[in-house]
Coordinates of C-alpha atoms (C1' of nucleotides) in Angstrom, one line a residue:
Chain A
M1441 CA 109.1 50.1 38.1
S1442 CA 109.6 50.2 41.9
N1443 CA 111.8 48.5 44.3
K1444 CA 114.2 46.9 41.6
R1445 CA 116.3 45.4 44.5
S1446 CA 113.3 43.1 45.8
R1447 CA 112.6 41.5 42.3
T1448 CA 114.4 38.3 41.6
L1449 CA 116.3 37.6 38.5
A1450 CA 113.5 35.2 37.0
E1451 CA 111.0 37.9 37.6
R1452 CA 112.9 40.8 35.8
I1453 CA 113.7 38.6 32.9
R1454 CA 109.8 37.7 32.8
E1455 CA 108.8 41.1 33.2
N1456 CA 111.5 42.3 30.0
F1457 CA 111.1 39.3 28.1
D1458 CA 109.7 41.5 25.3
E1459 CA 112.7 43.9 25.2
L1460 CA 115.0 41.1 25.0
T1461 CA 116.5 40.2 21.5
R1462 CA 117.2 37.0 19.9
A1463 CA 120.0 36.0 21.3
E1464 CA 119.0 37.0 24.7
H1465 CA 116.1 35.0 24.4
Q1466 CA 118.0 32.0 24.2
L1467 CA 120.2 33.1 27.0
A1468 CA 117.2 33.8 29.4
D1469 CA 115.8 30.3 28.0
I1470 CA 119.0 28.4 29.7
I1471 CA 118.7 30.7 32.9
L1472 CA 115.3 29.7 33.5
E1473 CA 115.4 26.0 32.9
N1474 CA 117.8 25.2 35.5
Y1475 CA 117.4 28.1 37.9
P1476 CA 119.3 29.6 39.6
V1477 CA 122.2 26.9 39.2
S1478 CA 123.0 27.5 35.7
A1479 CA 123.7 31.4 36.1
M1480 CA 126.1 30.4 39.2
G1481 CA 128.8 29.6 37.2
S1482 CA 131.1 31.7 35.2
I1483 CA 130.2 34.2 32.3
T1484 CA 131.6 32.0 29.7
I1485 CA 130.0 28.8 31.0
L1486 CA 126.9 30.5 30.7
A1487 CA 127.7 31.8 27.4
N1488 CA 128.7 28.8 26.2
A1489 CA 125.6 26.8 27.5
S1490 CA 123.4 29.4 25.9
R1491 CA 125.5 29.2 22.5
V1492 CA 125.9 33.0 23.0
S1493 CA 128.4 35.5 23.4
T1494 CA 130.1 36.3 26.8
P1495 CA 129.4 40.2 25.7
T1496 CA 125.8 38.8 25.1
V1497 CA 125.7 37.6 28.8
A1498 CA 127.2 40.7 30.0
R1499 CA 124.8 43.2 28.1
M1500 CA 121.7 41.3 29.3
A1501 CA 122.8 41.9 32.9
R1502 CA 122.9 45.4 32.4
K1503 CA 119.8 45.4 30.3
L1504 CA 118.2 43.8 33.5
G1505 CA 119.1 46.7 35.7
F1506 CA 122.3 45.1 37.1
S1507 CA 125.6 47.1 37.0
G1508 CA 127.3 43.8 35.3
F1509 CA 127.4 40.2 35.6
P1510 CA 129.0 40.0 38.8
A1511 CA 126.5 42.1 40.6
M1512 CA 123.7 39.8 38.8
Q1513 CA 125.3 37.0 40.2
I1514 CA 125.7 38.3 43.9
A1515 CA 121.8 39.3 43.6
L1516 CA 121.3 35.5 42.9
R1517 CA 123.3 34.1 45.6
E1518 CA 121.4 36.5 47.8
E1519 CA 118.1 35.1 46.4
L1520 CA 119.0 31.7 46.9
E1521 CA 120.4 32.0 50.7
A1522 CA 116.6 33.6 51.2
T1523 CA 115.3 30.5 50.0
I1524 CA 117.5 28.2 51.2
S1525 CA 118.2 29.1 54.8
N1526 CA 114.3 29.3 55.9
P1527 CA 112.9 26.1 55.9
I1528 CA 111.3 26.6 59.4
A1529 CA 110.7 30.3 60.2
K1530 CA 113.9 31.5 61.6
H1531 CA 112.3 34.6 63.0
E1532 CA 109.6 32.8 64.9
R1533 CA 108.5 34.3 68.1
F1534 CA 108.9 31.7 70.8
A1535 CA 107.9 33.3 74.0
E1536 CA 104.6 35.2 72.9
G1537 CA 104.2 38.2 74.6
A1538 CA 107.6 38.9 75.2
P1539 CA 109.3 41.3 72.8
D1540 CA 112.1 39.8 70.3
T1541 CA 114.7 41.3 72.4
H1542 CA 114.0 39.4 75.5
I1543 CA 116.4 36.9 76.7
L1544 CA 113.8 34.2 76.5
N1545 CA 113.5 34.7 72.8
R1546 CA 117.2 35.6 72.1
F1547 CA 118.2 32.5 74.1
A1548 CA 115.9 30.4 72.1
D1549 CA 117.0 31.5 68.8
A1550 CA 120.5 30.7 69.7
A1551 CA 119.9 27.5 71.0
L1552 CA 118.1 26.3 67.8
E1553 CA 120.5 27.7 65.9
N1554 CA 123.2 26.0 67.7
M1555 CA 121.0 22.6 67.3
R1556 CA 121.0 22.9 63.5
Q1557 CA 124.3 24.0 63.1
S1558 CA 125.5 21.1 65.2
L1559 CA 123.5 18.5 63.5
K1560 CA 125.0 19.4 60.1
R1561 CA 128.4 18.8 61.5
I1562 CA 127.4 15.3 63.1
D1563 CA 128.2 12.5 60.7
P1564 CA 125.2 9.8 61.5
D1565 CA 128.0 7.1 60.5
A1566 CA 129.9 7.9 63.5
F1567 CA 126.9 8.4 65.8
D1568 CA 126.1 5.0 64.8
K1569 CA 129.3 3.5 65.6
V1570 CA 129.5 5.3 68.9
A1571 CA 126.3 3.5 69.8
A1572 CA 127.4 0.4 68.7
L1573 CA 130.6 0.8 70.9
L1574 CA 128.8 1.6 74.0
S1575 CA 126.0 -1.3 73.4
N1576 CA 129.0 -3.9 73.7
S1577 CA 128.8 -4.9 77.2
E1578 CA 132.2 -6.8 76.9
S1579 CA 133.9 -3.5 77.3
D1580 CA 133.8 -1.3 80.1
V1581 CA 132.7 2.4 79.7
Y1582 CA 134.5 5.4 81.6
V1583 CA 133.1 8.5 81.4
A1584 CA 134.6 11.9 82.3
G1585 CA 134.0 15.5 82.3
G1586 CA 135.5 18.9 83.1
R1587 CA 134.4 21.4 85.7
I1588 CA 131.3 22.4 84.1
T1589 CA 130.6 19.4 82.1
H1590 CA 130.8 17.0 84.7
T1591 CA 127.2 17.2 85.5
I1592 CA 126.5 16.2 81.9
A1593 CA 128.7 13.3 82.1
Q1594 CA 127.1 12.4 85.3
Y1595 CA 123.8 12.5 83.6
F1596 CA 124.9 10.1 80.9
F1597 CA 126.5 8.1 83.3
T1598 CA 123.4 7.6 85.6
H1599 CA 121.1 6.6 82.7
M1600 CA 124.0 4.1 81.1
Q1601 CA 124.0 2.6 84.4
V1602 CA 120.6 1.6 84.0
I1603 CA 120.9 0.1 80.4
R1604 CA 124.1 -1.7 81.0
K1605 CA 127.0 -3.1 83.4
G1606 CA 130.6 -2.0 83.4
M1607 CA 129.8 1.7 83.8
N1608 CA 132.3 3.9 85.6
L1609 CA 132.1 7.7 86.1
I1610 CA 135.7 9.2 86.7
D1611 CA 135.6 12.1 89.5
A1612 CA 135.5 15.2 88.6
G1613 CA 138.9 17.3 89.2
S1614 CA 140.0 15.0 91.3
S1615 CA 143.5 13.1 91.0
T1616 CA 142.1 9.8 91.3
W1617 CA 141.9 9.4 87.7
P1618 CA 145.2 7.2 87.2
H1619 CA 143.5 4.8 89.4
F1620 CA 140.6 4.2 86.7
V1621 CA 143.4 4.2 83.6
L1622 CA 145.1 1.4 85.5
N1623 CA 141.9 -0.6 85.3
M1624 CA 141.3 0.2 81.7
N1625 CA 141.9 -2.8 79.1
E1626 CA 142.3 -2.8 75.2
G1627 CA 139.1 -2.2 73.8
D1628 CA 137.4 -0.4 76.8
V1629 CA 135.7 3.1 75.7
L1630 CA 136.3 6.4 77.4
V1631 CA 133.4 8.8 77.1
A1632 CA 135.0 12.3 77.6
F1633 CA 133.3 15.9 77.6
D1634 CA 135.8 18.8 76.9
I1635 CA 134.4 22.0 76.2
R1636 CA 136.7 25.4 75.8
R1637 CA 138.8 26.3 78.5
Y1638 CA 139.9 22.8 77.9
E1639 CA 141.5 21.2 80.9
R1640 CA 144.8 20.1 81.0
D1641 CA 144.0 17.1 83.3
L1642 CA 141.4 15.5 80.6
L1643 CA 144.0 15.9 77.8
R1644 CA 146.6 13.9 79.7
L1645 CA 143.7 11.6 80.9
A1646 CA 143.0 10.8 77.1
E1647 CA 146.5 10.4 76.1
M1648 CA 147.1 7.7 78.9
A1649 CA 143.6 6.2 78.1
T1650 CA 144.4 5.8 74.3
A1651 CA 147.9 4.8 75.3
R1652 CA 146.5 1.9 77.2
G1653 CA 144.2 0.7 74.1
A1654 CA 140.9 2.5 75.1
T1655 CA 138.8 4.0 72.6
L1656 CA 138.3 7.7 73.0
V1657 CA 134.6 9.2 72.1
L1658 CA 135.0 13.1 72.6
F1659 CA 132.2 15.7 72.9
T1660 CA 133.8 18.8 72.3
D1661 CA 132.9 22.4 71.0
Q1662 CA 133.2 23.7 67.5
W1663 CA 136.7 24.6 68.0
G1664 CA 137.7 21.2 69.0
S1665 CA 139.6 20.2 72.3
P1666 CA 143.4 19.2 72.1
A1667 CA 142.3 15.8 73.3
A1668 CA 140.7 15.3 69.8
R1669 CA 143.7 14.0 68.2
H1670 CA 143.5 10.8 70.7
A1671 CA 139.7 10.2 69.8
R1672 CA 138.4 7.8 67.7
H1673 CA 135.1 9.6 67.4
V1674 CA 134.6 13.3 67.9
F1675 CA 131.3 15.4 68.2
N1676 CA 132.0 19.1 67.7
L1677 CA 129.0 20.9 69.2
R1678 CA 127.9 24.5 68.8
I1679 CA 127.7 26.2 72.5
E1680 CA 127.4 29.9 71.9
V1681 CA 124.5 31.5 73.3
P1682 CA 123.7 35.4 74.5
S1683 CA 125.5 34.6 78.1
A1684 CA 128.7 35.0 79.8
W1685 CA 129.0 31.1 79.7
D1686 CA 128.5 28.4 77.1
S1687 CA 125.6 26.4 76.4
S1688 CA 125.3 22.7 77.5
V1689 CA 121.7 22.3 75.6
V1690 CA 123.0 20.7 72.6
T1691 CA 125.3 18.6 74.2
L1692 CA 122.7 17.1 76.4
F1693 CA 120.5 16.6 73.3
L1694 CA 123.3 14.4 71.6
V1695 CA 123.9 12.7 74.6
E1696 CA 119.8 11.8 75.1
A1697 CA 119.9 10.8 71.7
L1698 CA 122.8 8.3 72.1
L1699 CA 121.2 7.0 75.0
A1700 CA 118.3 6.3 73.0
A1701 CA 120.1 4.7 70.3
V1702 CA 122.0 2.5 72.8
Q1703 CA 118.8 1.5 74.6
T1704 CA 117.2 0.8 71.3
N1705 CA 120.3 -1.7 70.4
T1706 CA 120.4 -3.2 73.6
W1707 CA 116.5 -3.8 74.6
G1708 CA 116.7 -7.3 74.9
E1709 CA 118.9 -7.1 78.0
T1710 CA 118.0 -3.5 78.6
R1711 CA 114.4 -4.5 79.2
D1712 CA 115.3 -6.9 82.4
R1713 CA 117.4 -4.4 84.2
V1714 CA 115.0 -1.5 83.6
E1715 CA 111.9 -3.6 84.9
A1716 CA 114.3 -4.7 88.0
L1717 CA 114.9 -1.3 88.7
E1718 CA 111.2 -0.2 88.5
E1719 CA 110.8 -2.8 91.1
L1720 CA 113.3 -1.8 93.5
F1721 CA 111.8 1.8 93.3
D1722 CA 108.5 0.6 94.3
K1723 CA 109.7 -1.1 97.0
T1724 CA 111.6 1.9 98.4
K1725 CA 108.5 3.7 97.9
L1726 CA 110.8 6.7 96.6
F1727 CA 108.2 7.6 94.4
R1728 CA 104.7 8.6 94.2
K1729 CA 102.7 6.2 92.0
F1730 CA 102.2 7.7 88.8
S1731 CA 98.6 7.9 87.7
Chain B
M697 CA 139.2 5.1 47.9
S698 CA 135.6 4.9 46.5
N699 CA 133.5 7.3 44.6
K700 CA 134.8 10.7 45.2
R701 CA 132.2 12.3 43.3
S702 CA 129.3 11.4 45.1
R703 CA 130.5 12.6 48.0
T704 CA 128.9 16.0 49.1
L705 CA 131.6 18.9 50.3
A706 CA 129.7 18.9 53.5
E707 CA 130.5 15.0 53.9
R708 CA 134.2 15.4 53.0
I709 CA 134.4 18.4 55.6
R710 CA 133.0 16.2 58.3
E711 CA 135.0 13.1 57.2
N712 CA 138.3 15.2 57.2
F713 CA 137.4 17.6 60.2
D714 CA 139.9 16.0 62.3
E715 CA 142.7 16.6 59.7
L716 CA 141.9 20.4 59.4
T717 CA 143.8 22.8 61.2
R718 CA 142.7 26.0 63.4
A719 CA 142.2 28.5 60.4
E720 CA 140.6 25.6 58.4
H721 CA 138.2 25.0 61.2
Q722 CA 137.1 28.5 60.8
L723 CA 136.5 28.2 57.5
A724 CA 134.6 25.1 57.3
D725 CA 132.6 26.7 60.1
I726 CA 131.6 29.5 57.7
I727 CA 130.9 27.3 54.9
L728 CA 128.8 24.8 56.9
E729 CA 127.0 27.7 58.7
N730 CA 125.4 28.9 55.4
Y731 CA 125.4 26.0 53.2
P732 CA 126.0 26.1 50.4
V733 CA 125.6 30.0 49.6
S734 CA 128.6 30.9 51.7
A735 CA 131.1 29.1 49.4
M736 CA 129.4 30.2 46.2
G737 CA 131.0 33.2 45.9
S738 CA 134.9 34.1 45.0
I739 CA 137.4 33.0 47.0
T740 CA 138.4 36.3 48.4
I741 CA 134.8 36.7 49.6
L742 CA 134.7 33.3 51.6
A743 CA 138.3 34.0 52.9
N744 CA 137.2 37.5 54.3
A745 CA 134.1 35.8 55.6
S746 CA 136.1 33.3 57.5
R747 CA 138.6 35.9 58.5
V748 CA 141.5 33.6 56.8
S749 CA 143.8 34.3 53.9
T750 CA 142.9 32.9 50.6
P751 CA 145.9 30.5 50.3
T752 CA 144.0 29.0 53.3
V753 CA 141.0 28.5 51.3
A754 CA 142.6 27.2 48.3
R755 CA 144.6 24.8 50.4
M756 CA 141.6 23.3 52.1
A757 CA 140.0 22.8 48.9
R758 CA 142.9 20.8 47.9
K759 CA 143.1 18.9 51.2
L760 CA 139.6 17.8 50.6
G761 CA 140.6 15.9 47.4
F762 CA 139.8 18.9 44.9
S763 CA 142.0 20.2 42.4
G764 CA 141.6 23.3 43.6
F765 CA 139.0 26.2 44.2
P766 CA 137.1 26.4 41.1
A767 CA 136.7 22.7 41.3
M768 CA 135.2 22.7 44.6
Q769 CA 132.8 25.3 43.5
I770 CA 131.9 23.3 40.3
A771 CA 131.1 20.3 42.5
L772 CA 129.2 22.4 44.8
R773 CA 126.9 23.8 42.1
E774 CA 126.2 20.2 40.6
E775 CA 125.3 19.5 44.4
L776 CA 123.0 22.0 44.5
E777 CA 121.7 21.1 41.2
A778 CA 120.7 17.7 42.2
T779 CA 119.4 19.1 45.5
I780 CA 117.3 21.8 43.9
S781 CA 115.6 19.6 41.0
N782 CA 115.1 17.0 43.8
P783 CA 111.2 17.8 45.0
I784 CA 111.8 15.4 47.9
A785 CA 114.0 18.0 49.8
K786 CA 110.7 19.5 51.5
H787 CA 111.1 18.2 55.2
E788 CA 114.2 19.7 56.6
R789 CA 116.5 16.9 57.6
F790 CA 118.9 18.1 60.7
A791 CA 121.4 15.1 60.1
E792 CA 122.1 15.1 56.6
G793 CA 123.2 11.8 55.1
A794 CA 120.8 10.1 57.7
P795 CA 117.1 9.3 56.4
D796 CA 114.5 10.9 58.2
T797 CA 113.7 7.9 60.5
H798 CA 117.3 7.9 62.0
I799 CA 117.1 8.4 65.6
L800 CA 119.0 11.7 65.2
N801 CA 116.3 13.3 63.2
R802 CA 113.4 11.9 65.0
F803 CA 115.2 12.9 68.3
A804 CA 115.7 16.5 66.7
D805 CA 112.2 16.8 65.5
A806 CA 111.1 16.0 69.0
A807 CA 113.7 18.1 70.9
L808 CA 112.5 21.1 68.9
E809 CA 108.8 20.6 69.1
N810 CA 109.4 20.2 73.0
M811 CA 111.0 23.7 73.1
R812 CA 108.3 25.1 70.8
Q813 CA 105.3 24.0 72.9
S814 CA 107.4 24.7 76.4
L815 CA 108.0 28.4 75.4
K816 CA 104.4 29.1 74.6
R817 CA 103.6 28.1 78.1
I818 CA 106.2 30.1 79.9
D819 CA 105.1 33.3 81.0
P820 CA 107.9 35.8 80.2
D821 CA 106.6 37.9 83.5
A822 CA 106.8 34.8 85.8
F823 CA 110.4 34.3 84.1
D824 CA 111.4 37.9 84.9
K825 CA 110.0 37.7 88.6
V826 CA 112.2 34.6 89.3
A827 CA 115.0 36.1 87.6
A828 CA 114.6 38.9 90.0
L829 CA 114.1 36.7 93.1
L830 CA 117.3 34.9 92.7
S831 CA 119.1 38.3 92.0
N832 CA 118.4 39.3 95.3
S833 CA 121.6 38.3 97.3
E834 CA 119.7 39.3 100.5
S835 CA 118.1 35.9 100.5
D836 CA 119.7 32.5 100.5
V837 CA 118.8 30.1 97.6
Y838 CA 118.4 26.3 97.8
V839 CA 118.5 23.9 94.9
A840 CA 117.0 20.5 95.0
G841 CA 116.5 17.9 92.2
G842 CA 115.4 14.1 92.2
R843 CA 117.0 11.2 90.8
I844 CA 117.5 12.2 87.4
T845 CA 117.0 16.0 87.6
H846 CA 119.6 16.1 90.4
T847 CA 122.4 16.6 87.7
I848 CA 120.4 19.7 86.1
A849 CA 120.3 21.4 89.7
Q850 CA 123.7 20.7 90.3
Y851 CA 124.6 22.5 86.7
F852 CA 122.4 25.4 88.2
F853 CA 123.9 25.5 91.3
T854 CA 127.4 25.4 90.0
H855 CA 126.8 28.5 87.8
M856 CA 124.7 30.4 90.4
Q857 CA 127.5 29.8 92.5
V858 CA 129.9 32.1 90.5
I859 CA 127.1 34.7 90.1
R860 CA 126.4 35.0 93.9
K861 CA 126.9 34.0 97.4
G862 CA 124.4 32.1 99.7
M863 CA 123.8 29.0 97.2
N864 CA 122.8 25.6 98.7
L865 CA 122.9 22.5 96.7
I866 CA 120.6 20.0 98.6
D867 CA 121.9 16.3 98.4
A868 CA 120.1 13.9 96.1
G869 CA 118.2 11.3 97.6
S870 CA 119.7 11.6 101.0
S871 CA 117.8 12.2 104.2
T872 CA 120.0 15.3 105.0
W873 CA 117.4 17.9 103.7
P874 CA 115.9 18.4 106.9
H875 CA 119.2 20.1 108.2
F876 CA 118.9 22.6 105.3
V877 CA 115.2 23.2 105.9
L878 CA 116.3 24.2 109.5
N879 CA 118.3 26.8 108.1
M880 CA 115.7 28.3 105.7
N881 CA 114.5 31.9 106.7
E882 CA 111.3 34.0 105.7
G883 CA 112.2 35.1 101.8
D884 CA 114.9 32.4 101.0
V885 CA 114.3 31.0 97.8
L886 CA 114.1 26.9 97.1
V887 CA 114.2 26.0 93.4
A888 CA 113.4 22.6 92.9
F889 CA 113.4 20.1 89.8
D890 CA 110.4 17.5 89.9
I891 CA 110.0 15.7 86.8
R892 CA 107.3 12.6 86.5
R893 CA 107.9 9.9 88.8
Y894 CA 107.6 12.6 91.2
E895 CA 109.5 11.9 94.1
R896 CA 107.9 12.0 97.8
D897 CA 110.9 13.6 99.4
L898 CA 110.6 16.6 97.1
L899 CA 107.1 17.3 97.8
R900 CA 107.6 16.9 101.7
L901 CA 110.7 19.5 101.2
A902 CA 108.4 21.7 99.4
E903 CA 105.8 21.5 102.2
M904 CA 108.3 22.0 104.8
A905 CA 110.2 24.9 103.1
T906 CA 107.2 26.8 102.2
A907 CA 105.8 26.3 105.6
R908 CA 109.3 28.2 106.8
G909 CA 108.2 31.0 104.4
A910 CA 110.6 30.1 101.6
T911 CA 109.2 30.9 98.0
L912 CA 109.1 28.0 96.1
V913 CA 110.0 27.9 92.3
L914 CA 109.2 24.8 90.5
F915 CA 110.8 23.3 87.4
T916 CA 108.2 20.5 86.6
D917 CA 106.8 18.7 83.5
Q918 CA 103.7 19.4 81.5
W919 CA 101.5 17.0 83.7
G920 CA 102.8 18.9 87.0
S921 CA 104.4 17.6 90.1
P922 CA 102.1 17.5 93.1
A923 CA 104.4 19.9 94.8
A924 CA 103.2 23.0 92.2
R925 CA 100.4 23.7 94.6
H926 CA 103.3 25.2 97.1
A927 CA 104.9 26.8 94.4
R928 CA 104.8 30.8 93.9
H929 CA 106.2 30.1 90.3
V930 CA 105.9 26.9 87.9
F931 CA 107.7 26.2 84.8
N932 CA 105.9 23.5 83.2
L933 CA 108.0 22.0 80.2
R934 CA 107.5 19.4 77.7
I935 CA 109.9 16.2 78.0
E936 CA 108.6 13.7 75.8
V937 CA 111.1 12.1 73.2
P938 CA 111.6 8.9 71.3
S939 CA 113.0 7.1 74.0
A940 CA 112.7 4.9 77.2
W941 CA 113.3 8.0 79.1
D942 CA 112.3 11.5 79.2
S943 CA 114.2 14.4 78.0
S944 CA 116.2 17.2 80.1
V945 CA 117.0 19.3 77.3
V946 CA 114.1 22.1 77.6
T947 CA 114.8 22.0 81.3
L948 CA 118.4 22.7 81.1
F949 CA 117.6 25.0 78.2
L950 CA 115.3 27.3 81.0
V951 CA 118.0 26.8 83.5
E952 CA 120.5 28.2 81.2
A953 CA 118.3 31.4 80.0
L954 CA 117.6 32.1 83.6
L955 CA 121.2 31.9 84.5
A956 CA 122.1 34.4 81.8
A957 CA 119.2 36.4 83.0
V958 CA 120.5 36.6 86.6
Q959 CA 123.9 37.3 85.6
T960 CA 122.8 40.2 83.4
N961 CA 120.7 41.8 86.5
T962 CA 123.9 41.2 88.6
W963 CA 126.4 42.3 86.5
G964 CA 128.0 44.7 89.0
E965 CA 128.8 42.3 91.8
T966 CA 129.0 39.4 89.3
R967 CA 131.9 41.0 87.5
D968 CA 134.6 40.8 90.3
R969 CA 133.4 37.5 91.2
V970 CA 134.1 36.1 87.6
E971 CA 137.1 37.9 87.3
A972 CA 138.4 36.6 90.5
L973 CA 137.4 33.2 89.5
E974 CA 139.3 33.3 86.2
E975 CA 142.2 34.7 88.1
L976 CA 142.2 31.3 90.4
F977 CA 142.0 29.0 87.6
D978 CA 144.9 30.8 86.0
K979 CA 146.7 30.3 89.2
T980 CA 145.9 26.5 89.3
K981 CA 147.0 26.1 85.5
L982 CA 143.9 23.8 85.4
F983 CA 143.2 24.9 81.9
R984 CA 145.2 25.3 79.1
K985 CA 145.5 29.0 77.4
F986 CA 143.0 29.3 75.1
S987 CA 144.1 30.8 72.1
Chain C
dA558 C1' 166.1 26.0 75.7
dA559 C1' 167.1 25.1 70.8
dA560 C1' 166.0 23.1 66.8
dA561 C1' 162.8 21.2 63.7
dC562 C1' 158.4 21.5 62.0
dT563 C1' 153.7 23.1 61.0
dA564 C1' 150.7 26.4 60.1
dT565 C1' 149.4 31.0 58.0
dG566 C1' 149.3 35.5 55.9
dT567 C1' 151.4 38.7 52.9
dA568 C1' 152.7 39.6 48.3
dT569 C1' 153.1 38.3 43.7
dA570 C1' 153.0 35.7 39.9
dA571 C1' 149.7 32.9 37.2
dT572 C1' 145.3 32.5 35.2
dA573 C1' 140.6 33.0 34.5
dT574 C1' 136.9 36.1 34.2
dT575 C1' 134.7 40.3 32.3
dT576 C1' 134.2 44.4 29.4
dT577 C1' 135.1 46.9 25.9
dT578 C1' 136.1 47.9 21.2
dC579 C1' 135.1 47.4 16.7
dA580 C1' 133.9 44.9 12.3
dA581 C1' 130.4 41.9 10.6
dT582 C1' 126.3 40.3 9.9
dA583 C1' 121.2 40.5 9.8
dA584 C1' 117.0 43.2 9.8
dG585 C1' 114.2 47.0 9.1
dC586 C1' 112.8 50.3 5.7
dA587 C1' 112.5 53.7 1.7
Chain D
dT72 C1' 118.0 47.3 -4.4
dG73 C1' 120.5 50.2 -1.0
dC74 C1' 120.5 52.9 2.9
dT75 C1' 120.2 52.6 7.9
dT76 C1' 120.2 50.4 12.3
dA77 C1' 120.3 47.2 15.5
dT78 C1' 122.3 42.8 16.9
dT79 C1' 126.0 39.8 17.3
dG80 C1' 130.5 37.8 18.3
dA81 C1' 135.8 37.6 17.9
dA82 C1' 139.6 39.9 19.9
dA83 C1' 142.0 42.4 23.1
dA84 C1' 142.1 45.0 27.2
dA85 C1' 140.7 45.7 31.7
dT86 C1' 139.8 43.4 36.0
dA87 C1' 139.5 40.1 39.2
dT88 C1' 140.4 35.9 40.9
dT89 C1' 143.4 32.2 42.1
dA90 C1' 147.5 29.9 43.2
dT91 C1' 152.4 29.9 44.4
dA92 C1' 156.6 31.6 47.0
dC93 C1' 158.3 32.8 50.8
dA94 C1' 158.8 34.9 55.7
dT95 C1' 156.9 34.8 60.1
dA96 C1' 154.5 33.4 64.0
dG97 C1' 153.5 29.5 66.4
dT98 C1' 153.8 24.6 68.1
dT99 C1' 156.2 20.6 69.2
dT100 C1' 160.0 17.8 70.0
dT101 C1' 164.5 16.9 71.5

DNA sequence: AAAACTATGTATAATATTTTTCAATAAGCA
DNA sequence: TGCTTATTGAAAAATATTATACATAGTTTT
């Protein structure tokens, strides 16, 4: 009798089952049988499925405390939303001891949500195809980024250089990129990062590179860089956080996942290179021995 | 081409994302953001939520291969029915359409867990203190990273340079860092990144810098760099992922959160600097106008 | 710089949905 | 049985939803 708002439709039906009539029982059965999907269509569909008239459906909605059938559907959608959108507790406190409003928690919330949303939009098949492209050491790979994303590009480049030969990092903001384009051949790959405040130079680079037959793989944001139209594969990532700047966390995540995939693909050849590199580092005594 | 019926709406959106227009992107975002509930109401509700007109919604439904919006909704309901009645859908899959064992999902799992573990270990108070240190423009700030972490250091540096003066990036791997140490004064701050395969140079840099009275803020991994003993504040981050390399995702996350905190602290002064920078970029026409 | 094209929203027409009315039927009761 | 009341659905009215036509703004091409 108390808070009607918080009760689910299923609960309301079960509570009031005794007060329901013959035709309404029939209807209730159908609703519960395939809950909640069966009640998400039109009143007509539901009525037909229950072999009941549409007014019966409307009347029952009223009887259960809703203002009408549409109100019942809205409640049902909200119910579903609450059920579905909460596989991992959304409002889990990350940094314990800090209030929910602390920047750490707000940032963590945003970063997590960005990751989830971004992953929803990534086509695993495209991911695999890009990994395959980058695993083919026959073709050269060029990497380019913008003002902010250049560091991510560099990160990608540094690791890829260990994995394979034929890697080229296109300098940031400089006007030397035409030299790189000159060297590109049919089948080479250009990996570009272009996040909002899309850069003109990058668009032109994408144009010229694809004109020369290079395949463009583009990392961009949810709105999409204009260079996307030249790209064979595009990754649209969520980048918004409670800050004056955009976040590169998800971009870096995808870069790392891609590195892992490529490395797995090419493990035969990579192994030797990695081991050789380790040896080099040992010789230069750059690192402390790791315990 | 093949069996259109079996493709989910989400898949269709991903596949055709390139062919979608600006308004349609907006719409697609909303649909995917709270999938599939957001598209289960009326076309009007969905249009309003996406800040798009109803015809845009109807047009996109067509574009995605449905006969109209109602057809799309029916498909969505069938999808939902299939999902809900399928008891397997317990464990959240990040990249839908890819198996749990796909590197994307394994990587996402690991990254998420890293973030959670790392945040548990971060002292919010220490975080605030570091933010305060970095907000004080009286003292200079030096940033140093290692072979891999150098790019993260650079990322941090690039953003901090917009926020405040007195920022210095110590070159990677070079032997020029003694020059930087010479310039350090009592109260200056050294932000160092040292992840396993801890680097000797970095340890020595930390020693000398703190000897000169600088305050060391250290980003390291869960095992802890040897430089930690010289540090005033240490952030221990989880970095393990299913890959031959360590992940820098969480490190970048914390860096960004710190940037946001510092930027909030110094908004009075930062504002002018950011605006001046925007103006500079506008003048150089480096960027396309953002709509 | 003008022309051609594309994208998008407003207004409106077409369509579907929901509710109301009311007559028919069934059920309860003296 | 016959009277009363409750339940139900057909049909129509009221309302909401969806699609179309068209004008405008924006973009690209020439």
